[in-house]
């Protein structure tokens, strides 16, 4: 375990979309102020869509294409483009191939005229926004194999747009994944097979397939296969290595109407870290576009075990030409515990001076804790400031409250602070919170309290923690005998453990790390979404960081974002983070 403290988290997650930033202003002229270049926005949508062929009888099945615009600004307050803009759809490339009509979502001011369509809108806020939804069906007289494209452009005074092309085809492979009957209530060490089975319900063979296996930190496969490549990431959960992704390639032709299964099913195991975990398994036609989408810019390394192989299954599944069934998922609950041990600090300083202290908790394991589905904070660190001191710099993840834990408008010099963790805490995490305190009056042995608890103040018990006695530690100022080391966990309001870090004199700032943000939290029971952290310097009176440190690089949850999104295999999981008084 190692402790690091980067200063601040990114204020907003950018999802899985890559976009250009605002262009820098041109060179500064001596005779006139510099002018900022026009902002550039990126149009997007599904790159390729296969349509069910026009039926001999009945109504053709439609596909809904959601077109988007991405504003790359991370400035939620001032980054919006405030002006009118026009989006144009050139439909001439799909004449005779597909028919289109605007759907209900985001398409209020859109019209189709012949082989063109136009939408008028106002305002582009930071992030990805829906422009319009097109309902597309195969045109009467079209044939299996016909293709075309929709060209999307936009224009506005004072802005530029990157165009987008959506390709349309009639027929094609449609790979449908069977949902597996996993046991979901587990014990550590439990192992079960993963007999992945899928069917091509399309009209043409798939030329090779790509199997994606994506699982959280508490689960692992017993072997890493030679024809698979592997990568680990925080997946927006605020913990390095929270997710592992395996991309497995299979050559060959996978025919319509035929089901396929793994010849030797791999085994997935609940590790000693397991608690709440998720597993996603996805199948799609192999190719550079599919690989790029699943890699999402991450680095992968090949496995060194046996070769995973496919064979024909005894029977096909019910036909269902639907790209949404390429992926299935399972959530696991493993009987396990995690010991969160609080630590405090000791410092000395004279009246009018300031000192830096670091408090928090360490997860002694064995389990990692991740609230994947709910996205709620795992825990709250509750810090009571010692008598004779006031806070002048705090971690961004902490909010000042009254002594009774109620809302407080003024965030400086509060008597008490609630500090939120991310939605996951690794089994080896050190959640370090740096504070800068000003000594307003020297009070010998002044003692505050550090408590790691459930985010809900009315229900403070950590249900996964078997050792509640070490959830509390002390923060001591100007003790008679200050040693060297943490003010260790206590059984309540008693004395601190052995030792304590001592600091003296005045400071002008402090450094720290930003952990998961937001004020919400609470216990949850299941699996998904986020953003990476960044570091910067701070100064007295401002926010320093506060956050998790663990083996590997530190990646933290977003700051005040009300929602975080995780794109896994093309399916977007929206995580709502509740904000309430705790």
XYZ file of C-alpha atoms in Angstrom:
582
model
C 0.000 0.000 0.000
C 1.237 3.489 -0.746
C -0.221 6.913 -0.191
C -0.307 9.667 -2.792
C -2.332 12.875 -2.821
C -2.906 14.629 -6.184
C -4.539 18.021 -5.685
C -7.869 18.078 -7.547
C -10.225 15.888 -9.577
C -11.517 16.724 -13.028
C -14.753 18.664 -12.793
C -16.597 16.739 -15.497
C -16.401 13.264 -17.136
C -16.057 13.311 -20.906
C -17.682 9.761 -21.278
C -16.068 7.545 -23.893
C -16.019 10.325 -26.573
C -12.781 11.894 -27.817
C -13.100 15.504 -28.911
C -10.868 18.405 -29.842
C -10.463 21.169 -27.259
C -11.073 24.845 -27.839
C -8.470 26.251 -30.180
C -5.988 28.711 -28.735
C -6.146 32.335 -29.793
C -3.837 33.517 -32.544
C -0.623 35.404 -31.945
C -0.980 38.581 -29.932
C -0.825 41.764 -31.955
C 0.624 44.851 -30.376
C -2.080 47.117 -31.775
C -5.160 45.029 -30.869
C -6.203 42.401 -28.301
C -5.982 38.716 -29.277
C -9.152 37.134 -30.676
C -10.123 33.607 -29.665
C -10.667 31.130 -32.498
C -14.206 29.890 -33.093
C -15.120 26.837 -30.992
C -15.228 23.540 -32.868
C -17.963 20.990 -32.186
C -18.072 17.371 -33.338
C -21.127 15.715 -34.864
C -21.608 12.012 -34.111
C -23.903 9.020 -34.209
C -23.833 5.339 -35.206
C -21.119 4.823 -37.816
C -22.856 1.809 -39.358
C -26.387 0.430 -39.153
C -27.756 -2.788 -40.665
C -31.470 -2.858 -41.485
C -33.770 -5.814 -41.644
C -34.668 -6.418 -45.323
C -38.019 -5.130 -46.585
C -40.587 -7.827 -45.753
C -42.800 -9.606 -48.245
C -45.740 -8.805 -45.984
C -46.247 -6.464 -43.054
C -44.376 -3.369 -41.957
C -40.580 -3.086 -42.213
C -38.686 -3.056 -38.918
C -37.162 0.282 -38.049
C -33.831 1.226 -36.504
C -33.461 4.466 -34.548
C -30.303 6.471 -35.213
C -29.429 9.007 -32.548
C -27.272 11.876 -33.832
C -25.262 13.935 -31.351
C -23.079 17.023 -31.021
C -20.090 17.141 -28.670
C -19.002 20.389 -27.019
C -15.489 19.566 -25.666
C -15.466 22.360 -23.088
C -15.058 21.213 -19.477
C -16.268 24.558 -18.157
C -19.794 23.745 -16.994
C -20.482 27.330 -15.971
C -19.259 29.258 -19.027
C -18.507 26.670 -21.712
C -21.867 26.664 -23.494
C -22.264 27.988 -27.041
C -25.153 30.437 -26.892
C -26.443 30.837 -30.393
C -28.550 29.323 -33.149
C -27.226 26.560 -35.387
C -28.551 24.483 -38.277
C -27.962 20.759 -38.901
C -28.376 19.355 -42.414
C -28.821 15.683 -43.380
C -28.006 14.767 -46.986
C -30.212 11.731 -47.681
C -29.410 11.391 -51.387
C -26.938 8.588 -50.629
C -29.678 6.292 -49.291
C -32.289 6.936 -51.977
C -33.844 3.587 -52.884
C -32.009 1.928 -49.983
C -33.754 3.303 -46.889
C -36.603 5.583 -45.867
C -36.273 7.999 -42.952
C -38.514 9.964 -40.609
C -37.643 11.959 -37.517
C -38.341 10.269 -34.206
C -39.688 11.931 -31.087
C -36.401 12.377 -29.219
C -34.809 15.790 -29.721
C -36.443 16.273 -33.136
C -39.037 19.001 -32.482
C -37.767 21.476 -35.107
C -36.738 19.063 -37.864
C -38.228 18.503 -41.307
C -37.597 16.105 -44.219
C -37.970 17.405 -47.771
C -37.131 14.978 -50.556
C -33.522 13.865 -50.175
C -32.592 16.349 -47.475
C -33.534 17.080 -43.891
C -32.904 20.129 -41.729
C -32.954 20.732 -37.963
C -32.792 24.119 -36.242
C -31.625 24.413 -32.630
C -30.191 26.859 -30.103
C -27.385 26.384 -27.579
C -24.739 23.663 -27.239
C -23.831 22.830 -23.661
C -20.569 21.136 -22.584
C -20.512 17.400 -23.205
C -22.489 15.258 -25.619
C -26.049 16.325 -26.469
C -28.712 14.724 -28.656
C -29.365 16.566 -31.922
C -32.103 14.436 -33.436
C -33.300 10.878 -33.808
C -33.912 9.369 -37.250
C -36.138 6.326 -37.664
C -34.765 4.346 -40.617
C -36.367 1.406 -42.456
C -35.467 -0.537 -45.578
C -37.009 1.045 -48.673
C -39.493 -0.920 -50.751
C -37.592 -2.466 -53.636
C -34.250 -2.516 -51.771
C -32.298 -5.768 -51.729
C -30.084 -7.611 -49.306
C -26.595 -6.133 -49.639
C -27.627 -2.631 -50.728
C -25.692 0.153 -48.972
C -25.765 3.920 -48.696
C -24.739 6.798 -46.431
C -26.221 9.828 -44.693
C -23.938 12.885 -44.609
C -24.464 15.170 -41.612
C -23.157 18.754 -41.493
C -23.896 21.816 -39.352
C -23.320 25.557 -39.448
C -23.505 28.511 -37.063
C -22.161 32.030 -36.792
C -19.087 31.983 -34.583
C -18.571 28.196 -34.543
C -17.355 25.349 -36.734
C -18.495 21.727 -36.878
C -16.795 18.455 -37.793
C -19.110 16.568 -40.174
C -20.262 12.962 -39.711
C -21.152 10.072 -42.018
C -23.648 7.370 -41.034
C -23.509 4.284 -43.261
C -26.663 2.222 -43.879
C -26.845 -1.350 -45.183
C -29.608 -3.832 -45.911
C -29.113 -7.184 -44.230
C -25.900 -8.483 -42.718
C -24.865 -10.529 -39.705
C -26.756 -10.079 -36.431
C -25.024 -11.751 -33.513
C -27.241 -12.484 -30.521
C -25.698 -13.464 -27.162
C -27.415 -16.022 -24.933
C -27.827 -15.070 -21.265
C -26.003 -17.552 -19.024
C -27.523 -18.992 -15.803
C -24.823 -17.926 -13.337
C -24.920 -18.508 -9.601
C -24.845 -14.961 -8.219
C -24.558 -15.562 -4.448
C -20.952 -16.671 -3.967
C -18.194 -17.387 -1.464
C -14.577 -16.404 -2.070
C -12.891 -19.064 -4.164
C -16.105 -20.163 -5.908
C -15.538 -20.993 -9.582
C -18.092 -21.513 -12.347
C -17.884 -22.093 -16.113
C -18.662 -19.416 -18.710
C -20.078 -21.333 -21.731
C -20.548 -18.292 -23.981
C -23.097 -19.098 -26.704
C -24.350 -16.877 -29.533
C -26.316 -17.127 -32.774
C -26.066 -15.288 -36.069
C -29.664 -14.177 -36.611
C -28.781 -12.050 -39.626
C -28.928 -12.571 -43.373
C -25.202 -12.972 -44.034
C -22.218 -14.683 -42.421
C -19.940 -12.822 -40.009
C -16.319 -12.759 -41.129
C -14.663 -13.469 -37.780
C -16.044 -12.494 -34.363
C -14.764 -10.484 -31.419
C -15.711 -11.646 -27.900
C -15.439 -9.015 -25.165
C -15.249 -10.166 -21.537
C -15.370 -7.313 -19.005
C -15.326 -7.893 -15.244
C -14.749 -5.969 -12.028
C -11.882 -6.306 -9.590
C -13.307 -9.047 -7.370
C -13.617 -11.566 -10.242
C -10.968 -13.184 -12.428
C -10.641 -15.874 -15.058
C -8.488 -18.830 -14.115
C -6.499 -18.522 -17.354
C -5.479 -15.741 -19.757
C -5.843 -17.026 -23.317
C -3.429 -16.717 -26.201
C -5.988 -15.296 -28.660
C -7.180 -12.677 -26.148
C -5.648 -9.342 -25.171
C -6.140 -7.782 -21.750
C -6.300 -4.319 -20.207
C -7.092 -2.866 -16.772
C -8.684 0.524 -16.068
C -10.594 2.403 -13.391
C -13.638 2.536 -15.652
C -14.721 5.767 -13.997
C -15.046 4.143 -10.573
C -12.244 6.051 -8.866
C -10.015 3.006 -8.272
C -7.132 1.854 -10.504
C -7.736 -1.618 -11.917
C -11.445 -1.610 -11.061
C -12.252 -3.207 -14.440
C -10.437 -5.791 -16.560
C -11.328 -6.131 -20.258
C -10.410 -9.111 -22.448
C -10.806 -8.911 -26.252
C -10.771 -12.398 -27.817
C -10.557 -12.900 -31.604
C -11.927 -15.860 -33.570
C -11.274 -16.274 -37.291
C -13.632 -18.010 -39.684
C -17.118 -17.642 -41.129
C -20.091 -17.669 -38.743
C -23.179 -18.555 -40.769
C -26.747 -17.212 -40.489
C -29.120 -19.323 -38.412
C -26.325 -21.191 -36.633
C -25.485 -21.078 -32.918
C -21.875 -21.239 -31.675
C -20.394 -21.910 -28.239
C -16.937 -22.085 -26.669
C -15.394 -25.523 -27.131
C -13.844 -25.472 -23.626
C -15.675 -22.941 -21.439
C -13.338 -20.744 -19.392
C -13.898 -20.505 -15.639
C -14.540 -17.319 -13.662
C -13.621 -17.185 -9.973
C -14.585 -15.016 -7.006
C -11.234 -13.868 -5.596
C -10.406 -12.982 -1.997
C -11.203 -9.351 -3.019
C -14.752 -10.107 -4.208
C -17.819 -8.354 -2.776
C -20.202 -6.647 -5.257
C -19.024 -7.431 -8.793
C -20.219 -7.365 -12.391
C -19.400 -9.336 -15.532
C -20.319 -8.305 -19.099
C -19.914 -10.532 -22.148
C -20.395 -9.263 -25.695
C -20.102 -10.620 -29.233
C -19.760 -8.701 -32.498
C -18.259 -9.103 -35.942
C -14.498 -8.663 -35.800
C -12.837 -5.777 -37.559
C -10.746 -2.662 -36.997
C -13.774 -0.508 -36.110
C -15.061 -2.987 -33.526
C -11.594 -3.320 -31.958
C -11.059 0.428 -31.838
C -14.438 0.950 -30.149
C -13.736 -1.664 -27.482
C -10.119 -0.602 -26.909
C -11.156 3.036 -26.422
C -7.484 4.091 -26.553
C -6.342 1.765 -23.742
C -3.181 -0.370 -23.903
C -3.650 -4.139 -24.150
C -1.273 -7.084 -23.678
C -1.795 -10.654 -24.997
C -2.462 -13.661 -22.807
C -0.010 -16.599 -22.691
C -2.319 -19.547 -22.005
C -4.207 -21.929 -24.257
C -6.190 -20.841 -27.310
C -9.884 -20.228 -26.751
C -11.933 -21.903 -29.530
C -15.520 -21.887 -30.816
C -17.648 -24.760 -32.121
C -21.181 -25.085 -33.456
C -23.819 -25.427 -30.758
C -26.549 -28.102 -30.992
C -29.392 -25.652 -31.668
C -29.968 -22.065 -32.680
C -31.681 -19.431 -30.572
C -34.947 -17.759 -31.547
C -34.305 -15.334 -34.398
C -34.246 -11.681 -33.351
C -32.614 -9.136 -35.611
C -31.662 -6.728 -32.849
C -28.170 -5.280 -32.257
C -29.008 -4.580 -28.595
C -28.802 -8.288 -27.756
C -25.096 -8.611 -28.579
C -24.274 -8.235 -24.891
C -25.355 -9.879 -21.657
C -24.249 -9.285 -18.089
C -24.336 -10.725 -14.580
C -23.901 -9.280 -11.084
C -22.282 -11.267 -8.269
C -22.550 -10.858 -4.493
C -19.714 -12.595 -2.626
C -19.790 -13.199 1.133
C -16.792 -11.149 2.224
C -15.675 -8.229 4.409
C -13.500 -5.121 4.248
C -11.849 -3.544 7.295
C -11.788 0.252 7.059
C -9.335 1.560 9.672
C -9.404 5.295 10.412
C -6.238 7.269 11.164
C -5.734 10.734 12.591
C -2.739 13.007 13.062
C -0.898 15.187 15.617
C 0.557 18.631 15.121
C 1.942 21.580 17.118
C 1.740 25.274 16.348
C 1.602 28.683 17.952
C -1.320 31.067 18.017
C -1.772 32.703 14.605
C 0.270 30.023 12.846
C -1.003 27.199 10.678
C -0.205 23.499 10.468
C -0.837 20.753 7.925
C -2.405 17.471 8.978
C -3.461 14.368 7.091
C -6.319 12.132 8.193
C -8.359 9.396 6.529
C -8.625 5.621 6.489
C -6.978 2.530 5.035
C -8.786 -0.502 3.680
C -7.146 -3.535 5.272
C -9.226 -5.827 3.056
C -9.615 -8.491 2.106
C -12.443 -7.218 -0.143
C -12.600 -4.264 -2.469
C -15.930 -2.385 -2.306
C -17.553 -1.064 -5.475
C -21.149 0.154 -5.788
C -21.198 -0.364 -9.528
C -24.901 -0.094 -10.292
C -25.946 2.605 -7.851
C -22.809 4.726 -8.216
C -23.137 5.771 -4.584
C -20.183 6.688 -2.385
C -18.763 3.765 -0.430
C -18.146 5.722 2.776
C -17.832 9.143 4.389
C -14.933 10.385 6.490
C -16.399 12.549 9.266
C -13.816 15.017 10.659
C -14.404 17.110 13.795
C -11.963 20.060 14.081
C -10.080 20.358 17.414
C -10.829 23.262 19.743
C -8.738 26.374 19.114
C -8.280 25.721 15.394
C -10.088 26.538 12.149
C -9.795 25.060 8.659
C -8.247 27.329 6.004
C -7.701 24.705 3.275
C -9.552 21.435 2.771
C -9.895 18.634 0.216
C -12.374 19.280 -2.574
C -14.301 16.140 -1.624
C -15.082 17.595 1.827
C -17.947 19.924 2.744
C -18.261 21.949 5.915
C -21.271 21.341 8.168
C -22.426 22.482 11.589
C -21.307 20.700 14.745
C -24.546 18.693 14.574
C -23.871 17.697 10.959
C -26.417 20.017 9.357
C -26.122 22.214 6.251
C -23.744 25.168 6.460
C -23.470 27.916 3.825
C -19.967 29.112 4.740
C -17.490 26.347 3.947
C -14.490 27.875 5.709
C -13.811 27.560 9.430
C -16.574 24.969 9.880
C -16.462 22.890 13.088
C -17.004 19.644 11.179
C -16.420 18.255 7.657
C -17.990 15.363 5.716
C -15.626 13.908 3.081
C -16.974 11.545 0.409
C -15.181 8.580 -1.144
C -15.650 7.502 -4.772
C -18.070 4.710 -5.716
C -15.276 2.163 -5.206
C -12.473 1.552 -2.717
C -9.711 -0.925 -3.522
C -8.640 -3.606 -1.081
C -5.305 -1.790 -0.554
C -6.576 1.798 -0.686
C -5.350 4.663 1.501
C -7.937 7.469 1.480
C -5.794 10.443 2.522
C -7.326 13.837 3.330
C -4.945 16.790 3.821
C -6.194 19.777 5.829
C -4.528 23.057 6.726
C -5.504 24.346 10.159
C -4.960 27.802 11.597
C -4.244 27.883 15.338
C -6.569 30.589 16.662
C -5.872 29.744 20.298
C -3.379 27.308 21.814
C -5.339 24.645 23.690
C -3.044 22.005 25.115
C -4.077 18.540 23.943
C -7.038 19.792 21.902
C -8.596 16.719 20.297
C -10.864 16.322 17.299
C -12.279 13.122 15.856
C -11.921 11.223 12.565
C -14.650 8.661 11.830
C -15.093 6.538 8.709
C -18.766 5.626 8.417
C -21.702 4.935 6.136
C -22.559 8.059 4.084
C -25.942 8.268 5.828
C -25.396 9.989 9.165
C -28.538 8.422 10.624
C -27.198 4.936 9.835
C -23.420 5.192 10.347
C -22.498 1.495 10.492
C -20.412 0.125 7.610
C -22.221 -3.157 6.978
C -19.252 -4.798 5.299
C -16.777 -3.872 8.082
C -16.229 -6.591 10.752
C -14.056 -4.299 12.950
C -16.081 -1.177 13.861
C -13.731 -0.490 16.802
C -11.077 0.934 14.441
C -13.454 3.205 12.512
C -12.549 6.136 14.807
C -9.252 7.981 15.340
C -8.143 11.285 16.898
C -6.797 14.554 15.513
C -4.705 16.148 18.292
C -3.156 19.627 18.443
C -0.430 20.730 20.875
C -0.324 17.544 22.914
C 2.163 17.440 25.777
C 3.968 14.500 24.210
C 3.671 14.221 20.422
C 5.393 11.180 18.980
C 5.983 10.200 15.356
C 3.307 8.403 13.416
C -0.447 8.268 12.910
C -2.898 9.004 15.634
C -4.216 5.499 15.314
C -7.727 4.134 15.430
C -9.527 4.171 18.751
C -12.548 2.416 20.160
C -14.530 5.626 20.298
C -13.798 8.875 22.061
C -10.746 7.515 23.829
C -7.102 8.406 23.434
C -5.292 8.057 20.181
C -3.110 5.097 19.393
C 0.642 5.123 19.650
C 2.526 7.948 18.007
C 1.485 10.954 15.977
C 2.957 13.066 13.199
C 4.130 16.421 14.544
C 4.401 19.653 12.585
C 5.106 23.213 13.734
C 5.142 26.746 12.354
C 3.108 28.420 9.664
C 2.385 27.421 6.097
C 0.928 29.103 3.034
C -0.734 26.098 1.466
C -0.936 22.368 1.386
C -0.952 19.595 -1.118
C -3.316 16.679 -1.247
C -5.373 14.345 -3.321
C -8.912 14.566 -4.482
C -11.042 11.525 -3.949
C -14.485 10.749 -5.189
C -16.694 13.719 -5.008
C -20.212 14.639 -4.217
C -22.089 14.433 -0.974
C -24.162 11.403 -1.738
C -23.544 7.884 -0.693
C -24.936 4.895 1.075
C -24.839 1.172 0.870
C -25.789 -0.484 -2.395
C -26.014 -3.935 -3.828
C -24.750 -4.327 -7.246
C -22.621 -3.223 -10.274
C -21.575 0.300 -13.117
C -19.612 4.349 -14.332
C -16.551 8.304 -14.520
C -13.475 10.222 -14.913
C -9.803 10.524 -14.241
C -8.202 12.875 -11.735
C -5.684 15.628 -12.257
C -3.320 17.423 -9.938
C -2.472 21.058 -9.345
C -1.105 23.265 -6.619
C -3.240 25.168 -4.158
C -2.968 27.962 -1.633
C -4.144 28.862 1.822
C -7.893 29.314 1.893
C -8.494 27.217 -1.204
C -9.365 23.570 -1.683
C -6.635 20.999 -1.725
C -7.360 17.475 -2.819
C -8.253 14.337 -0.909
C -8.517 10.831 -2.230
C -7.620 7.246 -2.748
C -4.095 6.040 -3.156
C -3.395 2.495 -4.218
C -1.067 0.288 -6.205
C -0.884 1.662 -9.727
C -1.779 5.105 -11.006
C -4.428 7.041 -9.134
C -7.634 7.802 -11.059
C -10.434 9.620 -9.318
C -14.148 10.224 -9.685
C -15.431 13.516 -11.014
C -16.055 16.523 -8.826
C -19.577 17.898 -8.664
C -20.982 15.961 -11.593
C -24.532 14.851 -10.921
C -24.157 11.797 -13.159
C -21.321 9.649 -14.433
C -21.409 7.397 -17.452
C -19.578 4.208 -18.296
C -19.650 2.959 -21.881
C -19.123 -0.806 -21.812
C -19.362 -2.619 -25.110
C -21.566 0.035 -26.655
C -24.163 0.116 -23.854
C -24.347 3.276 -21.751
C -24.908 2.844 -18.048
C -26.164 6.003 -16.343
C -25.329 6.344 -12.702
C -27.446 8.681 -10.589
C -25.687 10.098 -7.559
C -28.095 11.160 -4.831
C -27.437 14.365 -2.900
C -29.032 14.565 0.530
C -28.278 15.853 4.022
C -26.285 13.278 5.969
